[in-house]
Amino acid sequence: MILIGERINAGFDPVAQALKDRNAENIRDLARKQEEAGADYLDINMGAISKDPEDMVWLVKTVQEAVDIGISIDSQKPEIVEPALQVCENDSLINSTTAVEEKLDGLVPLAVDYDASIIGVTSGEGGAPQDVNGRLEHAATIFSRATGAGIPPGNLFLDPVAMPLKFMQEQASNLLKSIHQISNISDPPPHISLGISNISSDATERSLINRTFLVMAMAVGLDAAICDVTDPKLVESVATAEMILNNEIYSDSFVETYRMA
Amino acid sequence: MILIGERINAGFDPVAQALKDRNAENIRDLARKQEEAGADYLDINMGAISKDPEDMVWLVKTVQEAVDIGISIDSQKPEIVEPALQVCENDSLINSTTAVEEKLDGLVPLAVDYDASIIGVTSGEGGAPQDVNGRLEHAATIFSRATGAGIPPGNLFLDPVAMPLKFMQEQASNLLKSIHQISNISDPPPHISLGISNISSDATERSLINRTFLVMAMAVGLDAAICDVTDPKLVESVATAEMILNNEIYSDSFVETYRMA
């Protein structure tokens, strides 16, 4: 399972403040905490508070002072993504393109030029479809454009878009079906990723919903997630599911072993 | 989700003692506790301590003094199952036949005669196969014999056999595939059930493994489980999975609502 830590997001007040103050130690601390919790990548998101490529560059540089794991550059704007890729020395992941022509044109070549991985969310001109077929159609468009440009399936993450259960409850079962079908799109398959926390937006019991949904999605083929890796219950659920799927060997200390791997 | 409470099992010392002493109140107490925790059926298992049909009859009578939910008669011996069915006034479930000819001959007619549901475990003359195809073959044999005898698919539970992760780790992913395939065996489909606790036999973190495996199995089509309903973490995971699958409506108190339903 590829875990992408979501906490360096200026939508959270302490991150917004640290970005404003150029408080590198607070950012590095958040990076180290997520790495220790089991993150494979750290997502960096400026939220609504900045559109300045220099802010993203500073965040990327600051994070890689603290950790060696991958960096997920959370922007759909090539003018923000490219400068960040230029300074990124760790593995890099562009988060994200959609199936919209203009986004593909702007972002797929950057993934190729910088040997970056890229997330493609199943959203198009009309937004993100709620049905299985709509999701698959956009997944196929992105898959074909990305692999056609030379991105290997192992560097491509297709994201069929998690929507809030509280407001669109029936979407979750469509989402599980979509994951299962996308996992058969090619051999070897692309990664399949989701922004897990969206599923519990504005709900009670967010941690319970997130971890339950995450392991259900893993059962049908999800192998990557943008999520709160600092939630120990979520990570122990992932460790257990990985052991059930035979991706990690059983030992009596399987949860601890997974965290330290 | 159909939850079958596993606690009235003479493999547990207090139950063995209560059976020996004819301590009805202890049995009734265990029945009520499981009903309150959310059980739809209560499994009654005499373990290795008795082969006396009168003991099973006493247990069934005692349980139905306390609760109105279904009773699962846990025996493969017609000479134990039939007397229990004769006294059972609640919904009844025979647990279980296998695909072995002699078992089918002895138990399927009882399910028909007493309008009982029946569990068929995917085990044959050579034991319980570990691969997907072996499981499916036995499932098809049982399905065909049971429905051919007039048992409606809704009264049939196919059980593809949970095996301990600690000793047969690779079986769990076969089991998930088997569930998914059995769910397509007919329309309407039979129920698909598992003895969940087997998956964590002799492992650490049994509750974590049980509840994680259970919701992963629900994601691929499991709709019944023999399990420890007195484990609140297991039931809250089931409640969450049912809500994710859109089988229960979201409300801010969805866990409590599920328990009380």
XYZ file of C-alpha atoms in Angstrom, chain A residues 165-166 169-170 172-173 176 180 203-205 208-209 211-213 215-216 219-220 233 236-237 240-241 243-246 248-250 252 254-255, chain B residues 165-166 169-170 172-173 176 180 203-205 208-209 211-213 215-216 219-220 233 236-237 240-241 243-246 248-250 252 254-255:
70
model
C -21.061 9.578 2.240
C -23.128 12.044 4.207
C -24.231 7.942 0.128
C -24.959 5.799 -2.910
C -19.526 4.686 -2.268
C -20.697 1.392 -3.738
C -15.920 0.250 -4.974
C -12.466 -3.181 -9.122
C -19.712 13.099 9.117
C -19.443 11.871 12.690
C -16.995 9.052 13.407
C -14.040 4.900 11.794
C -15.533 5.694 8.396
C -10.453 3.231 7.972
C -13.446 1.013 7.243
C -13.820 2.413 3.750
C -9.795 -1.520 3.826
C -12.987 -2.254 1.860
C -10.237 -5.588 -0.907
C -11.285 -4.602 -4.433
C -6.099 3.315 13.900
C -3.162 -0.427 11.907
C -6.165 -1.195 9.703
C -3.971 -5.717 8.840
C -5.478 -5.511 5.365
C -1.415 -8.946 5.805
C -4.841 -10.354 4.853
C -4.074 -9.681 1.174
C -0.742 -11.488 1.640
C 2.930 -8.417 4.111
C 3.981 -11.572 5.955
C 2.121 -12.462 9.153
C 2.726 -11.627 15.864
C 2.567 -7.341 12.190
C 1.214 -3.882 13.027
C -4.136 -16.405 8.553
C -1.336 -17.339 10.902
C -1.916 -16.762 5.063
C -2.327 -17.014 1.320
C -7.431 -15.189 2.691
C -7.087 -13.627 -0.741
C -12.106 -12.988 -0.962
C -16.963 -12.477 -5.079
C -3.032 -14.828 16.137
C -2.378 -11.648 18.098
C -4.780 -8.742 17.603
C -8.491 -6.167 14.768
C -7.995 -9.028 12.309
C -13.196 -6.829 11.999
C -10.798 -5.850 9.220
C -11.312 -9.121 7.393
C -15.535 -5.573 6.227
C -13.157 -6.529 3.402
C -16.926 -5.332 0.136
C -16.870 -8.377 -2.170
C -15.585 -2.826 17.679
C -19.347 -0.793 14.778
C -17.219 -1.856 11.807
C -20.039 1.387 9.049
C -19.598 -1.067 6.190
C -23.691 2.309 5.598
C -20.863 2.497 3.039
C -22.596 -0.212 0.975
C -25.821 1.851 1.170
C -28.255 1.327 5.945
C -29.033 5.023 5.662
C -26.424 7.488 6.926
C -24.956 11.021 12.542
C -25.436 5.389 12.425
C -23.523 3.045 14.761
